[in-house]
Short mmCIF file of C-alpha atoms in Angstrom, two decimals:
data_model
loop_
_atom_site.label_atom_id
_atom_site.label_comp_id
_atom_site.label_asym_id
_atom_site.label_seq_id
_atom_site.Cartn_x
_atom_site.Cartn_y
_atom_site.Cartn_z
CA UNK A 1 28.92 -7.46 11.19
CA UNK A 2 30.15 -8.28 14.69
CA UNK A 3 33.75 -8.37 13.48
CA UNK A 4 33.42 -4.90 11.97
CA UNK A 5 32.01 -3.48 15.20
CA UNK A 6 34.77 -5.08 17.25
CA UNK A 7 37.38 -3.63 14.92
CA UNK A 8 35.92 -0.13 15.24
CA UNK A 9 35.80 -0.39 19.02
CA UNK A 10 39.41 -1.53 19.10
CA UNK A 11 40.49 1.41 16.92
CA UNK A 12 38.70 3.89 19.19
CA UNK A 13 40.80 2.71 22.12
CA UNK A 14 44.05 3.96 20.59
CA UNK A 15 45.85 6.44 22.88
CA UNK A 16 46.11 9.38 20.46
CA UNK A 17 44.01 10.88 17.70
CA UNK A 18 46.88 10.35 15.27
CA UNK A 19 46.87 6.63 16.01
CA UNK A 20 43.10 6.50 15.57
CA UNK A 21 43.37 8.30 12.22
CA UNK A 22 46.08 5.93 10.98
CA UNK A 23 44.12 2.87 12.02
CA UNK A 24 40.92 4.18 10.42
CA UNK A 25 42.77 4.87 7.19
CA UNK A 26 44.15 1.35 7.13
CA UNK A 27 40.73 -0.08 8.02
CA UNK A 28 38.90 1.84 5.29
CA UNK A 29 41.45 1.21 2.54
CA UNK A 30 39.83 -2.07 1.39
CA UNK A 31 36.44 -0.37 1.34
CA UNK A 32 37.73 2.45 -0.88
CA UNK A 33 39.33 -0.11 -3.15
CA UNK A 34 35.91 -1.77 -3.49
CA UNK A 35 34.30 1.59 -4.29
CA UNK A 36 36.94 2.35 -6.92
CA UNK A 37 36.34 -1.07 -8.42
CA UNK A 38 32.66 -0.20 -8.49
CA UNK A 39 33.47 3.04 -10.32
CA UNK A 40 35.29 1.07 -12.97
CA UNK A 41 32.35 -1.32 -13.22
CA UNK A 42 29.95 1.61 -13.51
CA UNK A 43 31.95 2.96 -16.43
CA UNK A 44 32.25 -0.46 -18.06
CA UNK A 45 28.49 -1.03 -17.73
CA UNK A 46 27.51 2.14 -19.54
CA UNK A 47 24.19 1.06 -21.09
CA UNK A 48 24.64 2.24 -24.65
CA UNK A 49 25.06 -1.35 -25.75
CA UNK A 50 22.16 -2.56 -23.62
CA UNK A 51 19.44 -0.64 -25.44
CA UNK A 52 20.71 -1.91 -28.77
CA UNK A 53 20.82 -5.45 -27.46
CA UNK A 54 17.26 -5.26 -26.18
CA UNK A 55 15.97 -3.93 -29.48
CA UNK A 56 17.93 -6.56 -31.43
CA UNK A 57 16.50 -9.42 -29.39
CA UNK A 58 12.88 -8.16 -29.72
CA UNK A 59 11.72 -8.64 -26.10
CA UNK A 60 8.36 -10.19 -25.26
CA UNK A 61 6.97 -6.86 -24.10
CA UNK A 62 6.50 -5.85 -27.72
CA UNK A 63 4.38 -8.66 -29.18
CA UNK A 64 4.29 -7.17 -32.67
CA UNK A 65 6.27 -4.45 -34.46
CA UNK A 66 4.37 -1.25 -35.15
CA UNK A 67 4.65 1.05 -38.18
CA UNK A 68 5.81 4.63 -37.64
CA UNK A 69 3.55 7.45 -36.56
CA UNK A 70 2.24 9.77 -39.25
CA UNK A 71 1.66 12.80 -37.05
CA UNK A 72 3.97 15.77 -36.96
CA UNK A 73 5.38 17.53 -33.90
CA UNK A 74 2.71 20.23 -34.03
CA UNK A 75 -0.21 17.94 -34.72
CA UNK A 76 -3.39 18.38 -32.72
CA UNK A 77 -6.49 16.34 -31.98
CA UNK A 78 -7.96 15.05 -35.23
CA UNK A 79 -11.31 16.43 -36.31
CA UNK A 80 -13.77 14.59 -38.55
CA UNK A 81 -11.43 11.63 -39.24
CA UNK A 82 -12.15 9.28 -42.10
CA UNK A 83 -12.66 5.54 -41.68
CA UNK A 84 -9.20 4.96 -43.19
CA UNK A 85 -7.67 7.33 -40.64
CA UNK A 86 -9.40 5.48 -37.81
CA UNK A 87 -8.15 2.11 -39.04
CA UNK A 88 -4.65 3.46 -39.40
CA UNK A 89 -4.70 4.98 -35.91
CA UNK A 90 -5.52 1.58 -34.47
CA UNK A 91 -2.68 -0.08 -36.35
CA UNK A 92 -0.24 2.61 -35.28
CA UNK A 93 -0.49 2.07 -31.58
CA UNK A 94 -2.02 -0.98 -29.89
CA UNK A 95 -3.56 -4.16 -31.32
CA UNK A 96 -5.38 -7.22 -30.00
CA UNK A 97 -2.03 -9.01 -29.80
CA UNK A 98 -1.12 -6.56 -27.07
CA UNK A 99 -4.40 -7.28 -25.31
CA UNK A 100 -3.68 -11.01 -25.50
CA UNK A 101 -0.23 -10.43 -24.01
CA UNK A 102 -1.67 -8.39 -21.13
CA UNK A 103 -4.35 -11.01 -20.42
CA UNK A 104 -1.67 -13.67 -20.13
CA UNK A 105 0.32 -11.46 -17.78
CA UNK A 106 -2.78 -10.99 -15.62
CA UNK A 107 -3.50 -14.72 -15.49
CA UNK A 108 0.21 -15.61 -15.06
CA UNK A 109 0.17 -17.76 -18.21
CA UNK A 110 2.60 -15.79 -20.34
CA UNK A 111 5.39 -18.34 -19.98
CA UNK A 112 7.78 -15.85 -18.39
CA UNK A 113 10.18 -16.43 -15.53
CA UNK A 114 9.22 -16.62 -11.86
CA UNK A 115 7.76 -13.56 -10.11
CA UNK A 116 9.52 -12.84 -6.80
CA UNK A 117 7.57 -10.96 -4.15
CA UNK A 118 9.40 -7.83 -3.06
CA UNK A 119 6.95 -5.60 -1.19
CA UNK A 120 3.77 -5.65 0.91
CA UNK A 121 2.66 -2.23 2.21
CA UNK A 122 -0.62 -0.68 3.22
CA UNK A 123 -2.36 2.55 4.16
CA UNK A 124 -5.81 2.86 5.77
CA UNK A 125 -7.49 2.99 2.35
CA UNK A 126 -4.94 1.21 0.16
CA UNK A 127 -2.91 -1.99 0.06
CA UNK A 128 0.07 -2.48 -2.23
CA UNK A 129 1.95 -5.64 -3.21
CA UNK A 130 4.79 -5.84 -5.73
CA UNK A 131 6.79 -8.55 -7.46
CA UNK A 132 9.80 -8.55 -9.78
CA UNK A 133 11.24 -10.98 -12.29
CA UNK A 134 14.35 -11.02 -14.46
CA UNK A 135 13.76 -12.18 -18.05
CA UNK A 136 16.58 -13.67 -20.08
CA UNK A 137 16.62 -10.55 -22.25
CA UNK A 138 15.59 -7.03 -21.40
CA UNK A 139 15.31 -5.06 -18.16
CA UNK A 140 13.70 -6.24 -14.91
CA UNK A 141 9.92 -6.49 -15.05
CA UNK A 142 7.59 -5.43 -12.25
CA UNK A 143 4.11 -6.59 -11.32
CA UNK A 144 2.04 -4.86 -8.65
CA UNK A 145 -1.42 -5.14 -7.17
CA UNK A 146 -2.96 -2.06 -5.56
CA UNK A 147 -6.38 -2.23 -3.92
CA UNK A 148 -8.12 1.09 -3.29
CA UNK A 149 -11.05 1.28 -0.88
CA UNK A 150 -14.17 3.21 -1.91
CA UNK A 151 -13.24 3.42 -5.57
CA UNK A 152 -14.88 2.20 -8.76
CA UNK A 153 -13.18 0.78 -11.85
CA UNK A 154 -14.62 3.64 -13.89
CA UNK A 155 -13.07 6.38 -11.74
CA UNK A 156 -9.67 4.66 -11.74
CA UNK A 157 -9.92 4.14 -15.51
CA UNK A 158 -10.37 7.88 -16.00
CA UNK A 159 -7.84 8.83 -13.31
CA UNK A 160 -4.88 7.02 -14.84
CA UNK A 161 -5.80 8.11 -18.39
CA UNK A 162 -6.15 11.81 -17.49
CA UNK A 163 -2.80 13.44 -18.33
CA UNK A 164 -4.26 16.88 -17.71
CA UNK A 165 -5.05 16.05 -14.08
CA UNK A 166 -1.63 14.41 -13.60
CA UNK A 167 -0.02 17.80 -14.12
CA UNK A 168 -2.75 19.91 -12.52
CA UNK A 169 -2.80 17.91 -9.28
CA UNK A 170 0.88 16.99 -9.28
CA UNK A 171 0.48 13.42 -8.10
CA UNK A 172 2.74 12.42 -10.99
CA UNK A 173 5.25 15.20 -10.44
CA UNK A 174 7.66 13.92 -13.09
CA UNK A 175 5.28 14.63 -15.99
CA UNK A 176 6.34 17.97 -17.44
CA UNK A 177 4.50 18.13 -20.78
CA UNK A 178 1.95 16.09 -22.70
CA UNK A 179 0.74 16.36 -26.28
CA UNK A 180 -1.87 14.31 -28.12
CA UNK A 181 -0.40 13.34 -31.48
CA UNK A 182 -3.25 11.22 -32.79
CA UNK A 183 -6.50 9.71 -31.61
CA UNK A 184 -9.16 7.43 -32.98
CA UNK A 185 -12.73 8.31 -31.92
CA UNK A 186 -13.88 4.80 -32.87
CA UNK A 187 -11.61 2.64 -30.70
CA UNK A 188 -10.24 5.25 -28.27
CA UNK A 189 -6.68 4.54 -29.43
CA UNK A 190 -4.30 7.42 -28.73
CA UNK A 191 -0.70 8.29 -29.52
CA UNK A 192 0.67 10.79 -27.03
CA UNK A 193 3.99 12.47 -26.41
CA UNK A 194 5.25 12.83 -22.85
CA UNK A 195 8.19 14.83 -21.56
CA UNK A 196 9.22 13.79 -18.09
CA UNK A 197 11.56 15.78 -15.91
CA UNK A 198 14.50 14.35 -14.02
CA UNK A 199 17.07 15.71 -11.55
CA UNK A 200 19.66 18.26 -12.61
CA UNK A 201 22.29 15.67 -13.58
CA UNK A 202 19.93 14.04 -16.11
CA UNK A 203 18.26 15.65 -19.08
CA UNK A 204 14.50 15.41 -19.50
CA UNK A 205 13.14 12.37 -21.30
CA UNK A 206 10.65 12.07 -24.14
CA UNK A 207 8.20 9.20 -24.59
CA UNK A 208 6.04 8.43 -27.62
CA UNK A 209 3.28 6.29 -26.17
CA UNK A 210 0.53 4.33 -27.86
CA UNK A 211 -2.42 3.50 -25.64
CA UNK A 212 -5.75 1.80 -25.90
CA UNK A 213 -8.32 0.26 -23.59
CA UNK A 214 -10.61 -2.77 -23.69
CA UNK A 215 -13.68 -3.32 -21.52
CA UNK A 216 -15.15 -6.61 -20.34
CA UNK A 217 -18.03 -6.00 -17.98
CA UNK A 218 -16.53 -3.73 -15.35
CA UNK A 219 -12.97 -4.93 -15.94
CA UNK A 220 -10.69 -2.70 -18.00
CA UNK A 221 -7.51 -3.73 -19.78
CA UNK A 222 -5.42 -0.59 -20.29
CA UNK A 223 -2.31 -0.80 -22.46
CA UNK A 224 0.36 1.86 -22.83
CA UNK A 225 3.68 1.22 -24.53
CA UNK A 226 6.41 2.97 -26.45
CA UNK A 227 5.80 3.18 -30.21
CA UNK A 228 8.06 4.43 -33.03
CA UNK A 229 7.32 7.78 -34.62
CA UNK A 230 9.69 8.61 -37.45
CA UNK A 231 7.96 11.91 -38.23
CA UNK A 232 9.02 13.23 -34.83
CA UNK A 233 12.82 13.53 -35.18
CA UNK A 234 14.99 12.71 -32.21
CA UNK A 235 16.59 15.56 -30.30
CA UNK A 236 19.52 15.71 -27.94
CA UNK A 237 17.25 17.11 -25.25
CA UNK A 238 14.89 15.70 -24.25
CA UNK A 239 16.25 12.29 -25.12
CA UNK A 240 13.76 9.73 -26.33
CA UNK A 241 13.03 6.50 -24.46
CA UNK A 242 12.23 3.62 -26.82
CA UNK A 243 11.66 0.58 -24.60
CA UNK A 244 8.65 1.37 -22.41
CA UNK A 245 5.77 -0.86 -21.31
CA UNK A 246 3.24 0.05 -18.64
CA UNK A 247 -0.14 -1.68 -18.75
CA UNK A 248 -2.74 -2.48 -16.15
CA UNK A 249 -5.95 -4.34 -15.44
CA UNK A 250 -8.61 -2.53 -13.39
CA UNK A 251 -11.31 -4.67 -11.77
CA UNK A 252 -13.71 -4.63 -8.80
CA UNK A 253 -12.35 -6.04 -5.55
CA UNK A 254 -13.65 -7.03 -2.16
CA UNK A 255 -13.36 -4.44 0.58
CA UNK A 256 -11.33 -5.42 3.61
CA UNK A 257 -13.83 -3.59 5.79
CA UNK A 258 -17.12 -5.36 5.14
CA UNK A 259 -16.45 -7.86 2.37
CA UNK A 260 -18.55 -5.92 -0.13
CA UNK A 261 -17.35 -5.22 -3.68
CA UNK A 262 -16.74 -1.55 -2.96
CA UNK A 263 -12.98 -1.60 -3.52
CA UNK A 264 -11.02 -1.74 -6.77
CA UNK A 265 -7.80 -3.49 -7.75
CA UNK A 266 -5.24 -2.15 -10.22
CA UNK A 267 -2.89 -4.89 -11.44
CA UNK A 268 0.07 -3.14 -13.09
CA UNK A 269 2.89 -4.52 -15.27
CA UNK A 270 5.79 -2.18 -15.96
CA UNK A 271 9.29 -2.16 -17.38
CA UNK A 272 11.46 0.22 -19.34
CA UNK A 273 15.06 0.65 -20.38
CA UNK A 274 16.22 2.99 -17.64
CA UNK A 275 19.63 3.63 -19.17
CA UNK A 276 21.60 2.30 -16.22
CA UNK A 277 22.84 -1.19 -15.25
CA UNK A 278 19.81 -3.28 -14.42
CA UNK A 279 21.22 -4.57 -11.13
CA UNK A 280 21.50 -0.99 -9.90
CA UNK A 281 17.97 -0.27 -11.05
CA UNK A 282 16.65 -3.21 -9.04
CA UNK A 283 18.39 -1.98 -5.89
CA UNK A 284 16.95 1.51 -6.20
CA UNK A 285 13.44 0.50 -7.22
CA UNK A 286 13.14 -1.87 -4.30
CA UNK A 287 13.83 0.90 -1.81
CA UNK A 288 12.17 3.86 -3.55
CA UNK A 289 9.03 2.27 -4.98
CA UNK A 290 6.76 2.74 -1.96
CA UNK A 291 7.61 6.43 -1.64
CA UNK A 292 6.36 6.98 -5.19
CA UNK A 293 3.32 4.71 -4.96
CA UNK A 294 1.85 6.21 -1.81
CA UNK A 295 1.52 9.60 -3.55
CA UNK A 296 -1.09 8.13 -5.89
CA UNK A 297 -3.80 7.59 -3.28
CA UNK A 298 -4.13 11.29 -2.26
CA UNK A 299 -4.24 12.16 -5.95
CA UNK A 300 -7.06 9.67 -6.49
CA UNK A 301 -9.11 11.13 -3.62
CA UNK A 302 -8.63 14.63 -5.03
CA UNK A 303 -9.75 13.33 -8.43
CA UNK A 304 -12.88 11.79 -6.92
CA UNK A 305 -13.70 15.11 -5.24
CA UNK A 306 -13.15 17.02 -8.49
CA UNK A 307 -15.44 14.68 -10.43
CA UNK A 308 -18.23 15.26 -7.92
CA UNK A 309 -18.27 18.95 -8.87
CA UNK A 310 -19.65 20.46 -12.06
CA UNK A 311 -16.18 20.79 -13.54
CA UNK A 312 -16.24 19.42 -17.11
CA UNK A 313 -14.08 16.34 -17.69
CA UNK A 314 -11.00 16.58 -19.85
CA UNK A 315 -10.60 15.28 -23.38
CA UNK A 316 -8.61 12.37 -21.95
CA UNK A 317 -11.61 11.26 -19.89
CA UNK A 318 -13.77 11.40 -23.00
CA UNK A 319 -11.27 9.17 -24.83
CA UNK A 320 -11.07 6.77 -21.86
CA UNK A 321 -14.79 6.20 -22.15
CA UNK A 322 -14.42 5.21 -25.82
CA UNK A 323 -13.02 1.71 -25.55
CA UNK A 324 -13.29 -1.57 -27.33
CA UNK A 325 -15.66 -4.18 -25.91
CA UNK A 326 -14.51 -7.76 -25.50
CA UNK A 327 -16.52 -10.69 -24.14
CA UNK A 328 -15.45 -13.17 -21.48
CA UNK A 329 -15.27 -16.05 -23.95
CA UNK A 330 -12.63 -14.31 -26.04
CA UNK A 331 -10.64 -13.50 -22.92
CA UNK A 332 -10.71 -17.17 -21.94
CA UNK A 333 -9.40 -18.08 -25.38
CA UNK A 334 -6.35 -15.91 -24.70
CA UNK A 335 -5.74 -17.68 -21.41
CA UNK A 336 -5.97 -21.25 -22.74
CA UNK A 337 -4.10 -20.67 -25.99
CA UNK A 338 -0.81 -21.19 -24.19
CA UNK A 339 0.11 -23.92 -21.74
CA UNK A 340 3.07 -21.94 -20.45
CA UNK A 341 2.77 -20.47 -16.98
CA UNK A 342 4.86 -18.55 -14.50
CA UNK A 343 5.05 -18.81 -10.72
CA UNK A 344 4.77 -16.26 -7.93
CA UNK A 345 7.04 -16.94 -4.97
CA UNK A 346 7.85 -15.35 -1.64
CA UNK A 347 10.99 -13.22 -1.31
CA UNK A 348 14.25 -14.71 -0.16
CA UNK A 349 15.89 -13.26 2.93
CA UNK A 350 19.36 -11.88 2.39
CA UNK A 351 22.22 -11.59 4.82
CA UNK A 352 23.18 -7.92 4.93
CA UNK A 353 26.66 -8.54 6.36
CA UNK A 354 27.52 -10.84 3.46
CA UNK A 355 26.19 -8.31 0.98
CA UNK A 356 28.35 -5.34 2.06
CA UNK A 357 31.08 -5.84 -0.57
CA UNK A 358 28.48 -6.22 -3.31
CA UNK A 359 26.63 -3.11 -2.15
CA UNK A 360 29.86 -1.13 -2.16
CA UNK A 361 30.54 -2.21 -5.72
CA UNK A 362 27.04 -1.24 -6.74
CA UNK A 363 27.43 2.08 -4.91
CA UNK A 364 30.50 2.87 -6.93
CA UNK A 365 28.66 2.00 -10.10
CA UNK A 366 25.83 4.33 -9.08
CA UNK A 367 28.32 7.15 -8.56
CA UNK A 368 29.75 6.58 -12.00
CA UNK A 369 26.27 6.40 -13.53
CA UNK A 370 25.41 9.75 -11.95
CA UNK A 371 28.53 11.49 -13.22
CA UNK A 372 29.08 9.96 -16.65
CA UNK A 373 25.83 8.43 -17.86
CA UNK A 374 22.92 10.48 -19.10
CA UNK A 375 20.51 7.60 -19.37
CA UNK A 376 17.01 7.51 -17.93
CA UNK A 377 17.10 7.47 -14.13
CA UNK A 378 13.79 7.27 -12.34
CA UNK A 379 13.19 8.88 -8.99
CA UNK A 380 12.84 5.46 -7.48
CA UNK A 381 16.40 4.62 -8.45
CA UNK A 382 17.91 7.98 -7.56
CA UNK A 383 16.46 8.36 -4.10
CA UNK A 384 16.02 4.67 -3.38
CA UNK A 385 19.74 3.96 -3.65
CA UNK A 386 20.50 6.86 -1.30
CA UNK A 387 17.97 5.53 1.22
CA UNK A 388 19.45 2.06 0.96
CA UNK A 389 22.97 3.30 1.74
CA UNK A 390 21.73 5.46 4.60
CA UNK A 391 20.05 2.45 6.21
CA UNK A 392 23.22 0.41 5.84
CA UNK A 393 25.21 3.15 7.53
CA UNK A 394 22.83 3.18 10.50
CA UNK A 395 23.05 -0.58 10.93
CA UNK A 396 26.83 -0.53 10.83
#
C-alpha cells in the first residue's frame, strides 16, 4: 500500500499534465490487464455447469428426494381435503428427515465443514452474528443468529411465515408475487410459489418452496426449501431457482437488558445456487448482508403493532399455527444419532494490500457476470460488491 501511494505522489510531481497522463497510463496498465483477465475468468466461470454439478452430486441440504408437485399453476387453497390428500401433501414438501437435518445444523453435529465467523453487528433492540462455511460440493452456506428484544417465538413464527405481510409492509422488498399451490390442514405443510424481483439486468426469479414447521415447547423448527413441481412448466421469465434452502430455529432467549427471557433468537441456515461464481457471491454477501438484515427489525415492530389491532390474521398465520408437535426426547435422538460435528471459529484477518490483485480479478468477473450472465443475483451480492470496491478506493 505504501509503495502505491509513493508511486502516485511521484507521478503527481511531473512538470506537465502530459507527463502526468503518460505516467498514469503506464502505472494503470497492469491493473487494466488484471481486470481484463478477470473478465475472461468471469466468462469462463459462467455457472451453467455449476447448477448441474450440484444437482448431480446431491448436496447435503436435500436429505431426501421429493416427488413432483401435483398442483397446477392456477391452483388455489385446498378445501375439504381427504386424508390421502393430506398424506400426499406432507410427502410432497418436507419430511422428518429434513427436521433431523435442521436439528443437527442447530446443534452443530451435522458433520459439515468448519463455520467461520464473518459478522457481529447490533442495533438497540437486535444483535446479529453470522458465519459461513464452504462445503466440498455446492454453494457457500450461511449460519446466522439474530436476537430480538421484546419479542416472542410465536410472533416471530408468524412474522416469517406471513407472505402477505412481507409484500404489504415491504420489509422483504424483493418478493414480488406469492401463490399457495397446496396446503395440508393437518400438518401445516405448504407448497408455495414465489416470484422475486431483481435489478434491470437480471430477470425475475421463480421459487417453488415446500415448507413445514415443528414445535417443541416454545421452540419452533421452520423448514423451507426448493421442491420440484413438474406440473408447473418452466418459463424463460421468470427463471426458476432449483437449489434453495432456508430454514431456521426460533427459541426464547435471555434479554441483554435485565437477564429475563423476554428476547427471542432466530438461528437461520441459508444457501442457494445464486447463478454466479461462488467466490464472487461470498465477497458480495459479506459486505451487503447487514444492509439487508437490518431492514427486518422495523418490519417486525410494525408486525407486532398490527397484531395488537383487531385486524384479522392472514391465512399464512393460520397455517403457521398448525404445526407438528415433537418432544424433547426425539430431538435428542436426532442429536446423538451422529458422532460427526463441526466447529465454529473466529474470522481470519486479511491483508488488504496483498489482496488487491485478487479483488481486481474478482471485480472483472463481476462485470462479466453482470453483462453476460442472467443467473440469480441477490441484492447482497449486487450492492455489496459495489460497496466493497468503493471502500477499497477510499483506502487507496
